Structures are given as structure tokens and as C-alpha cells.
Amino acid sequence: MTTCRICAGPLTEFLDLGAQPNSDAFPRPGETEGEFFFRLAVGRCGSCTMVQLMEEVPRERMFHEDYPYHSSGSSVMREHFEATARGILAGAADRQDPFVVEIGCNDGVMLATVAAAGRRHLGVDPSAGVADRARAKGVRVRTAFFEEKTALDIAATEGRADVVYAANTLCHIPYLDSIFRGLDALLKPDGVFVFEDPYFGEIVERTSFDQIYDEHFYFFTARSVRNMAHRYGFELVDVLRLPVHGGEVRYTLARQGTRVPTAAVAELLADEDSKELSEPATMERFAAAVRRTRDELTSLLTRLRAEGRQIVAYGATAKSATVANYCGIGSELISFVCDTTPAKQGRLTPGSHIPIRPSDAFGDPYPEYALLFAWNHAEEIMAKEQEFRARGGKWILYTPDVHIV
């Protein structure tokens, strides 16, 4: 693409991460023939400043019946979403029979709390497998992609919503024009749209380039979200920095003129300006830092293997596909990857084809080094795997730079 998907402004590429597979497509051994690849590159719009992928992967290739990610897999994230649900319910406490809709509800980890409170709710998710898990928790779910026609049907059959919420979902959706037309149809006049996604400011600060993969089409800042919202008749009225998933921001949008923006909006915009976050020069510095990380990580792993050290990886995450394929990390450097998700175990990592084994393989026996792909859950994982450190094991991390713990 050469023009922005939001405003049709000029799109300038600043980072090319090479040929990449679907990040959540884990092939079985012997079934890697014909694996799908695309060019993973990122650009910045010269008009609205939105950072976005240069190539769109068809949504059906990413979000389908066998989608393997479960939001409930981490205790930290479970607590986060339970607290989020309580906050949404508290904010709607003065409304009569409030209705909460979640776009991309996954396995129902957030809406389960809303359902348990007896409040009207509806989740929308295109992946049948995780939708069934949500239903098992008592959550009402429509198995569908959220877009304008979905929203119109929900409004006609269920009524209009007080809150529409999305977590780690809006950044996945290239067709935001349809999303916002749907929000306009679905939300009550004074309703709000609340969404949280990886923050581009954190990605730059941490050099966490692995946040860039097929499912993440947009990389939001307060400025680009404000510009986007205004284009569709909405206004950015609140922001909240979140520590989860390596640094996110929760954005609250309302129809223009219905709410006064909080001081937090102006503060985050000023912080972005002081850091020149939306400037082309910042994009170029980030790209140079990514290339430096690639070179240092591959050099470290190659040296350790030449010394005869055993290295495994921890967490067959979606973002690890970017690291492994961009850095050329395969089974010659990493013996296997440990992961707690049964659907991934016994399969291979996308593109790089490193075997995935259950988490109990990590201590059978413990390796000398572990590359922590799931670095955004480092505190939780390291607390769980204290025996690894006690036996002399060392963690390898690559954000904000390559280092050994």
C-alpha cells in the first residue's frame, strides 16, 4: 500500500521485517509445505501520523475456528480483565439496564464478570473455538467479525449499547471505517467506546519490534487515535497507560461534544510531542535499533551454540514469529520452545519450524539458557520458574536490548 487506510494520506515505509508467516499458524511436523508468507513492513502516514502495516493479510487466515490464543492463559491478564469489567460496571452503575458489547471477546475472560453480575452483555468474536469457551463461562457470544452490518443487526435485535469495549482487537482490524460506522449505529448517544492496544510509544522505547506481526495492523499513539476518532465523528476523551502486554494505552472515545476530555489526554499528547514520537526521524532511529537488536541476538545465540551450550525458548507467542523469522533463528540455535497451550504442543513454530513442547519439558532437564519470547509476562514466568535460576539457568531477553539475566 502507498496510502493510509485511515485518511488516504501518503504512507512512507520505515521498517522491513522480511518474509513472515501467519504468526498463529503452527504447522504439524511434515506439514510445512506451502506455508503462507507475506512481507512484514511498517509505514507512517504523513497526514494523520498513523503507523500501520504496508501489506494486509486476509482476516480469514488469522482469525478462524482453530485460533490458538486464549486470553485467560495468564493469571495477570485474568486479573486485569476482571478489574476492567468491574470498572465498566461501576461506570455504568447509574444507567438503567446497561448493555455492554465486547469486540473480540476471545474466551470471555472479561465478559464473564459482567455476566456474573447479571448485566446485559454480548461478545462478538469470529473464532468459533474461543467463542465456545466463552459460552461455557455463561457469556453470550455471536461468532462473527464485527463490522457495520454486524453492529446494525445487534442494535436492531438487542438494543443500543452503553459501552463497547475491545482489548487487543482494534489494532487487528484494517477496515476501521466500517467499525466506526458500526459504533455510530450501536452506541447510545452518550455511550462510549473503550479500547486498549499496544502503545507505539512503548514499542519505540523498548525496541519491542516483535509487537509487529500479521495480526497487528495499526500501532496507535494518542495523536493518531485523536486524528482517527475525529475523522469518524468521535473524540478522544480519556487515556490510561497500562502495564500489560509490554505497555498499552486504554483509549476512551465518545461522540464529539458529548464529553469533556480529561487532563490525561493533553498530558499524553504533550509527552508524545516532547519525544517527537510521530516524527519520521524517530521512525528511522527505531528501525536502526531493531536492526542492531537482530544482529546482537543472533550473534549471542550463535556464540553460545558454538560453545556447546543448550538453549531453549519459553513461550510460543505470536510475536515470537517475528523475532525468529527476522533474526533467522531456527532449530539449529534453539532446541525447542516450551508452551502451556495444548493446541500448540507437538507442532512447530511458524516459519522457523522449532519444535514446541509442553511446559514441563522445560525442567526435564533444565537448559543452560532460555530465550524468553514471552517477555511481556517475564515477572510471572520467572516467579514460576525459580528452580531454573536456582540451578544456574540464565534467561536471554532482547527488550529493551539484548541481555542475559
Coordinates of C-alpha atoms in Angstrom, one line a residue:
M1 CA 0.0 0.0 0.0
T2 CA 1.1 3.5 -0.7
T3 CA -1.7 5.4 1.1
C4 CA -3.1 5.4 4.6
R5 CA -6.0 3.2 5.3
I6 CA -7.5 5.8 7.6
C7 CA -7.2 9.1 5.7
A8 CA -5.6 8.2 2.3
G9 CA -2.6 10.3 3.1
P10 CA 0.9 9.4 1.9
L11 CA 2.4 6.3 3.5
T12 CA 6.1 6.1 3.9
E13 CA 7.8 2.8 4.8
F14 CA 10.4 2.9 7.6
L15 CA 10.9 -0.8 8.6
D16 CA 11.0 -4.0 6.6
L17 CA 11.0 -7.2 8.7
G18 CA 11.1 -9.5 5.7
A19 CA 9.1 -12.5 4.8
Q20 CA 6.9 -13.6 7.7
P21 CA 4.3 -16.4 8.2
N22 CA 1.0 -16.2 9.9
S23 CA 2.0 -15.7 13.5
D24 CA -0.6 -18.1 15.0
A25 CA -0.4 -20.8 12.3
F26 CA 1.5 -23.6 14.0
P27 CA 2.2 -26.4 11.4
R28 CA 2.5 -30.1 12.3
P29 CA 5.8 -31.8 11.6
G30 CA 5.9 -32.9 8.0
E31 CA 3.1 -30.4 7.0
T32 CA 5.2 -27.3 6.3
E33 CA 4.9 -27.4 2.5
G34 CA 3.0 -24.4 1.1
E35 CA 3.2 -22.4 4.3
F36 CA 1.9 -18.9 3.8
F37 CA 4.3 -15.9 3.9
F38 CA 3.9 -12.2 3.3
R39 CA 6.2 -9.1 3.5
L40 CA 6.0 -7.6 7.0
A41 CA 6.8 -3.9 6.6
V42 CA 5.7 -0.8 8.5
G43 CA 4.9 2.7 7.4
R44 CA 3.9 6.1 8.8
C45 CA 1.1 8.3 7.4
G46 CA 2.4 11.8 6.6
S47 CA -1.1 13.3 7.2
C48 CA -2.7 11.6 10.3
T49 CA 0.6 10.0 11.6
M50 CA -1.0 6.6 11.9
V51 CA 1.7 3.8 11.9
Q52 CA 0.5 0.7 10.0
L53 CA 1.4 -2.3 8.0
M54 CA 2.2 -1.9 4.3
E55 CA 0.5 -5.2 3.4
E56 CA -2.8 -6.6 4.7
V57 CA -3.1 -10.3 5.4
P58 CA -6.7 -11.7 4.8
R59 CA -8.5 -11.8 8.1
E60 CA -9.7 -15.4 7.5
R61 CA -6.1 -16.6 7.5
M62 CA -5.7 -15.2 11.0
F63 CA -9.0 -15.5 12.9
H64 CA -10.7 -18.8 12.5
E65 CA -12.1 -21.8 14.3
D66 CA -8.6 -23.0 15.4
Y67 CA -7.3 -19.7 16.6
P68 CA -5.0 -20.8 19.4
Y69 CA -4.7 -17.7 21.7
H70 CA -6.7 -17.7 24.9
S71 CA -6.9 -14.5 27.0
S72 CA -7.3 -16.5 30.2
G73 CA -4.0 -18.2 29.8
S74 CA -2.2 -15.7 32.1
S75 CA -3.2 -15.1 35.7
V76 CA -2.0 -11.5 35.3
M77 CA -4.3 -11.0 32.3
R78 CA -7.2 -12.7 34.1
E79 CA -6.9 -10.3 37.0
H80 CA -6.5 -7.3 34.5
F81 CA -9.7 -8.2 32.7
E82 CA -11.7 -8.9 35.9
A83 CA -10.7 -5.5 37.1
T84 CA -11.6 -3.9 33.8
A85 CA -15.1 -5.5 33.9
R86 CA -15.6 -4.2 37.4
G87 CA -14.6 -0.7 36.2
I88 CA -17.0 -0.8 33.3
L89 CA -19.8 -1.9 35.6
A90 CA -19.1 0.8 38.1
G91 CA -19.1 3.4 35.3
A92 CA -22.5 2.2 34.1
A93 CA -24.0 1.9 37.6
D94 CA -26.3 4.9 37.2
R95 CA -27.7 3.6 33.9
Q96 CA -30.9 1.7 33.7
D97 CA -30.3 -1.9 32.4
P98 CA -26.9 -1.1 30.9
F99 CA -25.8 -3.1 27.9
V100 CA -22.1 -3.9 27.3
V101 CA -20.7 -5.2 24.0
E102 CA -17.2 -6.5 23.5
I103 CA -15.5 -6.7 20.1
G104 CA -13.1 -9.7 20.1
C105 CA -14.2 -11.2 23.4
N106 CA -12.0 -14.3 22.9
D107 CA -12.6 -16.8 25.7
G108 CA -14.9 -14.5 27.6
V109 CA -12.4 -13.6 30.4
M110 CA -13.7 -10.0 30.7
L111 CA -17.4 -10.6 30.0
A112 CA -17.7 -13.5 32.4
T113 CA -17.5 -10.9 35.2
V114 CA -20.2 -8.8 33.5
A115 CA -22.4 -11.9 33.1
A116 CA -21.9 -13.0 36.7
A117 CA -23.1 -9.5 37.8
G118 CA -26.3 -10.2 35.8
R119 CA -25.8 -7.4 33.4
R120 CA -26.8 -7.4 29.7
H121 CA -23.9 -8.2 27.5
L122 CA -22.8 -9.6 24.2
G123 CA -19.4 -10.7 22.9
V124 CA -18.5 -10.7 19.2
D125 CA -15.7 -13.0 18.0
P126 CA -15.0 -14.7 14.6
S127 CA -13.1 -17.6 16.2
A128 CA -15.5 -20.4 17.0
G129 CA -13.2 -22.3 19.3
V130 CA -12.6 -19.5 21.7
A131 CA -16.2 -18.4 21.4
D132 CA -17.3 -21.8 22.7
R133 CA -15.0 -21.4 25.7
A134 CA -16.7 -18.1 26.4
R135 CA -20.2 -19.6 26.2
A136 CA -19.1 -22.3 28.7
K137 CA -18.5 -19.4 31.2
G138 CA -22.0 -18.1 30.7
V139 CA -21.1 -15.4 28.2
R140 CA -23.4 -14.6 25.3
V141 CA -21.4 -14.6 22.0
R142 CA -22.0 -14.0 18.3
T143 CA -19.5 -15.9 16.2
A144 CA -18.9 -13.2 13.6
F145 CA -16.5 -10.5 12.5
F146 CA -17.6 -7.1 14.0
E147 CA -18.3 -4.6 11.2
E148 CA -21.1 -2.2 10.2
K149 CA -23.6 -4.8 9.3
T150 CA -23.0 -6.8 12.5
A151 CA -23.5 -3.7 14.6
L152 CA -26.7 -2.7 12.8
D153 CA -28.1 -6.2 13.4
I154 CA -27.1 -6.1 17.1
A155 CA -28.7 -2.7 17.6
A156 CA -31.9 -3.9 15.9
T157 CA -32.2 -7.1 17.9
E158 CA -30.5 -6.3 21.2
G159 CA -30.8 -2.5 21.5
R160 CA -28.1 0.1 21.6
A161 CA -25.1 -0.2 23.9
D162 CA -23.9 1.9 26.7
V163 CA -20.3 0.7 26.4
V164 CA -18.5 -1.0 23.5
Y165 CA -15.2 -2.5 24.6
A166 CA -12.2 -4.1 22.8
A167 CA -8.9 -5.3 24.1
N168 CA -6.0 -6.1 21.7
T169 CA -8.5 -6.2 18.9
L170 CA -9.0 -2.8 17.2
C171 CA -5.3 -2.8 16.1
H172 CA -6.1 -6.0 14.2
I173 CA -8.7 -4.5 12.0
P174 CA -7.7 -2.6 8.8
Y175 CA -11.3 -1.7 7.9
L176 CA -11.9 0.9 10.6
D177 CA -14.3 2.9 8.5
S178 CA -16.8 0.1 8.8
I179 CA -16.0 -0.3 12.5
F180 CA -16.8 3.3 13.3
R181 CA -20.0 3.3 11.2
G182 CA -21.0 0.3 13.2
L183 CA -20.1 2.1 16.5
D184 CA -22.2 5.1 15.5
A185 CA -25.1 2.8 14.9
L186 CA -24.7 0.7 18.0
L187 CA -23.7 3.1 20.7
K188 CA -26.3 5.2 22.6
P189 CA -26.0 8.9 22.0
D190 CA -23.9 9.3 25.2
G191 CA -22.3 5.8 25.0
V192 CA -18.5 5.3 24.9
F193 CA -16.1 3.1 23.0
V194 CA -13.2 1.9 25.2
F195 CA -10.3 0.0 23.7
E196 CA -6.8 -0.9 24.7
D197 CA -4.0 -1.9 22.4
P198 CA -0.2 -1.9 22.3
Y199 CA 1.2 1.6 22.6
F200 CA 3.6 2.6 19.8
G201 CA 5.5 4.8 22.3
E202 CA 6.3 1.7 24.4
I203 CA 7.3 -0.2 21.3
V204 CA 9.8 2.5 20.4
E205 CA 11.1 2.9 23.9
R206 CA 11.6 -0.8 24.4
T207 CA 12.6 -1.7 20.8
S208 CA 9.9 -4.3 21.1
F209 CA 9.7 -4.9 17.4
D210 CA 8.1 -8.3 18.0
Q211 CA 4.8 -6.4 18.7
I212 CA 4.8 -6.1 14.9
Y213 CA 3.2 -9.1 13.2
D214 CA 0.4 -10.0 10.9
E215 CA -2.4 -9.6 13.4
H216 CA -1.3 -6.1 14.5
F217 CA -2.2 -3.8 11.6
Y218 CA -2.2 -0.5 13.4
F219 CA 0.2 0.9 16.1
F220 CA -1.6 3.6 18.0
T221 CA -0.5 6.8 19.7
A222 CA -2.7 9.3 21.4
R223 CA -2.2 11.7 18.4
S224 CA -3.1 9.2 15.7
V225 CA -6.1 7.9 17.7
R226 CA -7.3 11.5 18.2
N227 CA -7.0 12.1 14.5
M228 CA -8.7 8.9 13.6
A229 CA -11.6 9.5 16.0
H230 CA -12.2 13.0 14.7
R231 CA -12.4 11.7 11.2
Y232 CA -15.3 9.4 12.1
G233 CA -17.2 11.9 14.3
F234 CA -15.8 10.8 17.6
E235 CA -13.4 12.4 20.1
L236 CA -10.7 11.1 22.4
V237 CA -11.9 11.9 25.9
D238 CA -9.6 9.8 28.1
V239 CA -6.4 7.8 28.1
L240 CA -4.8 5.4 30.6
R241 CA -1.4 3.9 30.5
L242 CA -1.5 0.1 31.2
P243 CA 1.5 -2.1 32.2
V244 CA 0.1 -5.3 30.5
H245 CA 1.4 -6.9 27.3
G246 CA 4.6 -4.8 27.3
G247 CA 2.8 -1.5 27.6
E248 CA -0.6 -0.5 26.3
V249 CA -2.9 2.5 26.4
R250 CA -6.6 2.4 27.1
Y251 CA -8.4 4.9 25.0
T252 CA -12.0 6.2 25.6
L253 CA -13.9 7.7 22.7
A254 CA -17.2 9.5 22.7
R255 CA -19.2 11.3 20.1
Q256 CA -17.9 14.8 19.5
G257 CA -19.2 17.4 22.0
T258 CA -20.7 14.9 24.4
R259 CA -17.9 14.7 27.0
V260 CA -15.1 17.0 28.1
P261 CA -11.6 15.4 27.5
T262 CA -9.7 14.7 30.7
A263 CA -6.4 16.3 31.5
A264 CA -4.7 12.9 30.8
V265 CA -5.3 13.3 27.1
A266 CA -3.5 16.6 26.9
E267 CA -0.7 15.2 29.1
L268 CA -0.1 12.2 26.9
L269 CA -0.2 14.3 23.7
A270 CA 2.4 16.7 25.2
D271 CA 4.6 13.8 26.2
E272 CA 4.4 12.4 22.7
D273 CA 5.3 15.8 21.3
S274 CA 8.3 16.2 23.7
K275 CA 9.6 12.8 22.5
E276 CA 8.9 13.6 18.8
L277 CA 7.1 10.2 18.7
S278 CA 5.3 10.9 15.4
E279 CA 8.3 12.3 13.6
P280 CA 10.0 10.5 10.7
A281 CA 13.4 10.7 12.4
T282 CA 12.0 8.8 15.3
M283 CA 10.9 6.0 13.0
E284 CA 14.3 5.8 11.4
R285 CA 16.0 5.6 14.8
F286 CA 13.6 2.9 15.8
A287 CA 14.4 0.9 12.7
A288 CA 18.1 1.2 13.3
A289 CA 17.7 0.0 16.9
V290 CA 15.7 -3.1 15.5
R291 CA 18.5 -4.0 13.2
R292 CA 21.0 -3.7 16.0
T293 CA 18.9 -6.0 18.2
R294 CA 18.7 -8.5 15.4
D295 CA 22.5 -8.6 14.9
E296 CA 23.3 -8.8 18.7
L297 CA 20.7 -11.5 19.4
T298 CA 21.9 -13.7 16.5
S299 CA 25.5 -13.2 17.4
L300 CA 24.8 -14.2 21.1
L301 CA 22.9 -17.3 20.2
T302 CA 25.4 -18.4 17.6
R303 CA 28.3 -17.9 20.0
L304 CA 26.5 -19.9 22.8
R305 CA 25.7 -22.8 20.5
A306 CA 29.3 -22.8 19.2
E307 CA 30.4 -23.2 22.8
G308 CA 28.1 -26.2 23.1
R309 CA 25.5 -24.5 25.3
Q310 CA 21.9 -25.8 25.3
I311 CA 19.3 -23.1 24.5
V312 CA 15.6 -23.5 24.6
A313 CA 12.9 -20.8 24.2
Y314 CA 10.0 -20.1 26.5
G315 CA 6.6 -19.1 25.1
A316 CA 5.4 -19.9 21.5
T317 CA 3.9 -16.5 21.3
A318 CA 2.5 -14.8 18.1
K319 CA 5.2 -12.1 18.4
S320 CA 8.0 -14.7 18.6
A321 CA 7.3 -15.5 14.9
T322 CA 8.6 -12.0 14.1
V323 CA 11.8 -12.4 16.1
A324 CA 12.6 -16.0 14.9
N325 CA 12.0 -15.3 11.2
Y326 CA 13.5 -11.8 11.1
C327 CA 16.6 -12.9 13.0
G328 CA 16.9 -16.3 11.3
I329 CA 16.5 -18.3 14.5
G330 CA 15.7 -21.9 13.9
S331 CA 16.2 -25.3 15.5
E332 CA 19.9 -25.1 14.8
L333 CA 20.1 -22.4 17.5
I334 CA 17.0 -23.3 19.7
S335 CA 16.4 -26.9 20.6
F336 CA 12.7 -26.4 21.3
V337 CA 10.1 -24.0 22.6
C338 CA 8.1 -24.6 25.8
D339 CA 4.5 -23.5 25.9
T340 CA 1.5 -24.1 28.1
T341 CA -1.1 -24.1 25.3
P342 CA -2.1 -27.7 24.4
A343 CA -3.1 -26.7 20.8
K344 CA 0.4 -25.6 20.1
Q345 CA 2.2 -28.6 21.7
G346 CA 3.7 -31.1 19.3
R347 CA 3.6 -28.6 16.5
L348 CA 6.3 -26.3 15.0
T349 CA 6.8 -22.6 15.3
P350 CA 5.5 -20.6 12.2
G351 CA 8.2 -20.3 9.5
S352 CA 11.2 -21.2 11.7
H353 CA 9.9 -24.7 12.5
I354 CA 11.2 -25.1 16.0
P355 CA 9.5 -27.9 17.9
I356 CA 7.0 -26.9 20.6
R357 CA 6.9 -29.0 23.7
P358 CA 4.8 -28.8 26.9
S359 CA 6.0 -26.5 29.7
D360 CA 7.0 -29.5 31.9
A361 CA 9.7 -30.2 29.3
F362 CA 11.5 -27.1 30.5
G363 CA 12.8 -28.8 33.6
D364 CA 13.4 -32.2 32.1
P365 CA 16.3 -31.4 32.5
Y366 CA 16.7 -27.6 32.8
P367 CA 18.7 -26.0 29.9
E368 CA 21.6 -23.7 30.5
Y369 CA 19.9 -20.7 28.7
A370 CA 16.3 -19.9 27.9
L371 CA 15.3 -17.3 25.3
L372 CA 12.2 -15.6 26.8
F373 CA 9.9 -15.0 23.9
A374 CA 7.0 -14.2 26.3
W375 CA 9.0 -11.3 27.8
N376 CA 5.8 -9.4 28.5
H377 CA 5.0 -12.0 31.2
A378 CA 8.6 -12.1 32.5
E379 CA 7.7 -11.4 36.1
E380 CA 5.0 -14.1 36.2
I381 CA 7.2 -16.6 34.4
M382 CA 10.3 -16.0 36.4
A383 CA 8.4 -16.4 39.6
K384 CA 7.0 -19.7 38.4
E385 CA 10.4 -20.9 37.2
Q386 CA 12.6 -20.0 40.2
E387 CA 14.1 -23.5 40.2
F388 CA 15.6 -22.8 36.7
R389 CA 17.6 -19.8 38.2
A390 CA 18.5 -21.8 41.3
R391 CA 20.1 -24.5 39.2
G392 CA 22.2 -21.8 37.4
G393 CA 20.0 -21.2 34.4
K394 CA 20.1 -17.9 32.6
W395 CA 17.4 -16.0 30.8
I396 CA 18.1 -14.3 27.5
L397 CA 16.0 -11.2 26.8
Y398 CA 16.0 -8.8 23.8
T399 CA 14.0 -5.9 25.0
P400 CA 14.9 -3.1 25.5
D401 CA 18.2 -4.5 24.4
V402 CA 19.9 -8.0 24.2
H403 CA 21.0 -9.0 27.7
I404 CA 21.3 -12.1 30.0
V405 CA 19.6 -12.3 33.4

